[in-house]
PDB file of C-alpha atoms in Angstrom:
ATOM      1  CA  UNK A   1       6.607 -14.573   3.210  1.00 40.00           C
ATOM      2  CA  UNK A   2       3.370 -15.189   1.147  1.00 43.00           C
ATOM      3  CA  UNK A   3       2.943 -17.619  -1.617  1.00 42.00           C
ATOM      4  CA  UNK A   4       3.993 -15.653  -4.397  1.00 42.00           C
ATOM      5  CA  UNK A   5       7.602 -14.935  -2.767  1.00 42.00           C
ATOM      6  CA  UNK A   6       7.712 -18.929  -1.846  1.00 43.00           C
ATOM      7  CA  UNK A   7       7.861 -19.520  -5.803  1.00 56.00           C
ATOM      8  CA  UNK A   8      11.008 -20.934  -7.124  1.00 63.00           C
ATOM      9  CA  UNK A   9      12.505 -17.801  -9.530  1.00 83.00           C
ATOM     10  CA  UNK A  10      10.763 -15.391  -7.068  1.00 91.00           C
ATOM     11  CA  UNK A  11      12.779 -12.644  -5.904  1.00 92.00           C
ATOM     12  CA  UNK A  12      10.885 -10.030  -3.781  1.00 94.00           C
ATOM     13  CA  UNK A  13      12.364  -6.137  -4.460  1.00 94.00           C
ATOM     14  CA  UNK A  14      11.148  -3.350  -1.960  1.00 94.00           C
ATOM     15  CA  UNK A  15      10.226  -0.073  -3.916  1.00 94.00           C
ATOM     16  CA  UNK A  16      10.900   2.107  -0.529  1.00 95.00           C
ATOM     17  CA  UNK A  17      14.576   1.016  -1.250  1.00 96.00           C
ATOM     18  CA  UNK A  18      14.435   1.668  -4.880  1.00 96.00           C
ATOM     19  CA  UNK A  19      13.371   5.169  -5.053  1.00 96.00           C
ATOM     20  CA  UNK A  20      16.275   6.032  -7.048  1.00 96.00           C
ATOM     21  CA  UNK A  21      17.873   4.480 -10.173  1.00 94.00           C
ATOM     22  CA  UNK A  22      21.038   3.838  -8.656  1.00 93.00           C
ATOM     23  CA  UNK A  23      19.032   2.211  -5.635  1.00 95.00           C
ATOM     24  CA  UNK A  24      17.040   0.376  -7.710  1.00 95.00           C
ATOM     25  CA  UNK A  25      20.356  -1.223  -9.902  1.00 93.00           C
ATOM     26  CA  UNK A  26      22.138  -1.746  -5.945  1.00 93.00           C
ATOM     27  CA  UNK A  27      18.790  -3.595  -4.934  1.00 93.00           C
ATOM     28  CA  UNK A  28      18.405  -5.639  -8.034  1.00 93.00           C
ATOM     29  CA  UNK A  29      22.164  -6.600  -8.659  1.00 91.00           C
ATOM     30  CA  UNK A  30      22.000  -7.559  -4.390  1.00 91.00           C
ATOM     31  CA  UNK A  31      19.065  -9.584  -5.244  1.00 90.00           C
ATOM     32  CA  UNK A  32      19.638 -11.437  -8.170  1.00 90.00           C
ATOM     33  CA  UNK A  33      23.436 -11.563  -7.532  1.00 88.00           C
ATOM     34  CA  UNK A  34      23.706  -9.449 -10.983  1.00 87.00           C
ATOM     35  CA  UNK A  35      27.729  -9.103 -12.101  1.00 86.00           C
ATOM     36  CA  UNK A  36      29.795  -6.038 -10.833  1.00 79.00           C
ATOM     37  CA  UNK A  37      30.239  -4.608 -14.135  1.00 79.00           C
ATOM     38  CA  UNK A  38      26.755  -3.978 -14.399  1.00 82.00           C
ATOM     39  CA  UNK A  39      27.271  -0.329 -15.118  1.00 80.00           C
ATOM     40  CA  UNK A  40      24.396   2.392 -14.827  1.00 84.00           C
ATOM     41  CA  UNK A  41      22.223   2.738 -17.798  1.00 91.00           C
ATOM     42  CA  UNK A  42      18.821   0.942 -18.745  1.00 93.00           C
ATOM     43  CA  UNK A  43      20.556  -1.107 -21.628  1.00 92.00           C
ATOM     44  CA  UNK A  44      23.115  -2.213 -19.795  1.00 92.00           C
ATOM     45  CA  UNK A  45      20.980  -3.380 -17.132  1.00 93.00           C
ATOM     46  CA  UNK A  46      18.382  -5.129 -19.839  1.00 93.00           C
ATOM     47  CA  UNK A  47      21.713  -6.876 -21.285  1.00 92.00           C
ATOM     48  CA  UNK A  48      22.277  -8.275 -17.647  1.00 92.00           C
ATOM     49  CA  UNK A  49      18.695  -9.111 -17.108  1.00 93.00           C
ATOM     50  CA  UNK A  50      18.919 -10.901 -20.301  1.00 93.00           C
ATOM     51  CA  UNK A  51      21.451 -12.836 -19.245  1.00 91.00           C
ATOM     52  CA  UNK A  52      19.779 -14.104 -16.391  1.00 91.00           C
ATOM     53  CA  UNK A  53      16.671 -15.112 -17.951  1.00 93.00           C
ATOM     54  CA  UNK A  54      18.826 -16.734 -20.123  1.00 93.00           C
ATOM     55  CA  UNK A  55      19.126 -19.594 -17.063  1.00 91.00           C
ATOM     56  CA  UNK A  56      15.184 -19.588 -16.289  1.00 92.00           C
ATOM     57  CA  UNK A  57      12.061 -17.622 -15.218  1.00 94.00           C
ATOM     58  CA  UNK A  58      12.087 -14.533 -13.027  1.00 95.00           C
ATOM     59  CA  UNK A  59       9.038 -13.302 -11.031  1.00 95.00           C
ATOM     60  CA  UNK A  60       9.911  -9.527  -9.875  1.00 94.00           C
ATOM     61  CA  UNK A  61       7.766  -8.793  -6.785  1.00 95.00           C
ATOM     62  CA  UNK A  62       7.541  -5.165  -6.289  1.00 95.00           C
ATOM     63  CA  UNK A  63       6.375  -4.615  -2.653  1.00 95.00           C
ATOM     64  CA  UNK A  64       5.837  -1.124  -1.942  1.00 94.00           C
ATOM     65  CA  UNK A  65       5.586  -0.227  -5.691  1.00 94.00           C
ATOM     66  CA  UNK A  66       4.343   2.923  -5.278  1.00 93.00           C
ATOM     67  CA  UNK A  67       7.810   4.426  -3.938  1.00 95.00           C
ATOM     68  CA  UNK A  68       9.148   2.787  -7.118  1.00 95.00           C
ATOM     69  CA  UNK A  69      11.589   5.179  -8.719  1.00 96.00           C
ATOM     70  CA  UNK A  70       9.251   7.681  -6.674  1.00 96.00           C
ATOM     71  CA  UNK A  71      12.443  10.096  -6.333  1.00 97.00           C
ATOM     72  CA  UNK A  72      13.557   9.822 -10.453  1.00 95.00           C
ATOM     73  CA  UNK A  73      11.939  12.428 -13.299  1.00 95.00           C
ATOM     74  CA  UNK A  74       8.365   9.923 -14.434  1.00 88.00           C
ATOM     75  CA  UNK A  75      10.332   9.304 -17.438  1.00 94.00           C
ATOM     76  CA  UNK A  76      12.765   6.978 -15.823  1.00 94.00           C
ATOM     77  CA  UNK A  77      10.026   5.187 -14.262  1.00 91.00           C
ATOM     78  CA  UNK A  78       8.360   4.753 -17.791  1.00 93.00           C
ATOM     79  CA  UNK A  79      12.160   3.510 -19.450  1.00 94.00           C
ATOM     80  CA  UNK A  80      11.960   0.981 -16.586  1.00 94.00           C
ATOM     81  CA  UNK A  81       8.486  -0.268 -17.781  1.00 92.00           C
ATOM     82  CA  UNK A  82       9.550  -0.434 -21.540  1.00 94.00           C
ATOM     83  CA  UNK A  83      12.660  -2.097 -20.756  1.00 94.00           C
ATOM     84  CA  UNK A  84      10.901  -5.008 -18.517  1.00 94.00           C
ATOM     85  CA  UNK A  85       8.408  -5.134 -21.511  1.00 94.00           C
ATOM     86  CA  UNK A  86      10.908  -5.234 -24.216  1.00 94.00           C
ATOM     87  CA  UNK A  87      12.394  -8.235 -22.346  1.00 93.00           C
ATOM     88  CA  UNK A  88       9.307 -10.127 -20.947  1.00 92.00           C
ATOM     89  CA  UNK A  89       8.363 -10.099 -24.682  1.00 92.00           C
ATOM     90  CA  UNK A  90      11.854 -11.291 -26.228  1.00 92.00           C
ATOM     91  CA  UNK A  91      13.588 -13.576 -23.363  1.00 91.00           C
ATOM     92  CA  UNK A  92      14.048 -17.130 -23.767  1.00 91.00           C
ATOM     93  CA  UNK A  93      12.027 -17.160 -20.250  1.00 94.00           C
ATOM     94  CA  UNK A  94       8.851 -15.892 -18.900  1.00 93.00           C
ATOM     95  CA  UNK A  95       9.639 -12.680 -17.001  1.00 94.00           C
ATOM     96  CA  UNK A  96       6.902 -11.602 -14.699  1.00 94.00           C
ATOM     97  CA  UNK A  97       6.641  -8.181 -12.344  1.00 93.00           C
ATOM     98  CA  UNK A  98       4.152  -8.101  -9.759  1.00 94.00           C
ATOM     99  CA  UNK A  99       3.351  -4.754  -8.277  1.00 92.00           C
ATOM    100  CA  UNK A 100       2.305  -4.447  -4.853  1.00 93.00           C
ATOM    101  CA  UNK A 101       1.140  -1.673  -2.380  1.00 89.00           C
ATOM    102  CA  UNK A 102       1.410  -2.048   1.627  1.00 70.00           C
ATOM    103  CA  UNK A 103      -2.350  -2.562   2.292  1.00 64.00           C
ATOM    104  CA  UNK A 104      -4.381   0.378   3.770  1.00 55.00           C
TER     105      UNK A 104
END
């Protein structure tokens, strides 16, 4: 694991699992142990994001980002990126997504 995924509030999210938007809401509520009732849409997932940056910071490490949603219309990728803006902009804590390709 490198130093960014050592950080405390670090959770590390594999895009080649995520190339979906139901994969991506399985990985995310797996990974940061998100409540059942989670439900499918982008609100309801930025209400439960919410809630968790309502305890502290969240780093989002993207590994493989460019299989990201890679199986989704663009436009779902694009509601994903105004939703973590919306809330990296309005939470009561940081929230930070790194994006990161396998190297060559």
């Amino acid at each position: 694991m490198d130093d960014d995924a050592q950080q405390a509030g670090t959770v590390v999210l594999s895009g080649a699992v995520a190339r979906t938007r139901p994969a991506l809401f399985a990985a995310l509520t797996e990974a940061l142990a998100l409540p059942a009732y989670l439900g499918d849409t982008w609100d309801a997932l930025a209400d439960v994001l919410r809630d968790r940056l309502d305890t502290g910071p969240l780093t989002l490490l993207v590994t493989d980002a460019g299989q990201l949603l890679a199986d989704e219309p663009s436009d779902q990728h694009a509601l994903l990126r105004t939703m973590l803006d919306d809330l990296a902009g309005t939470a009561p804590h940081p929230l930070h997504v790194v994006l990161r390709e396998a190297p060559p």
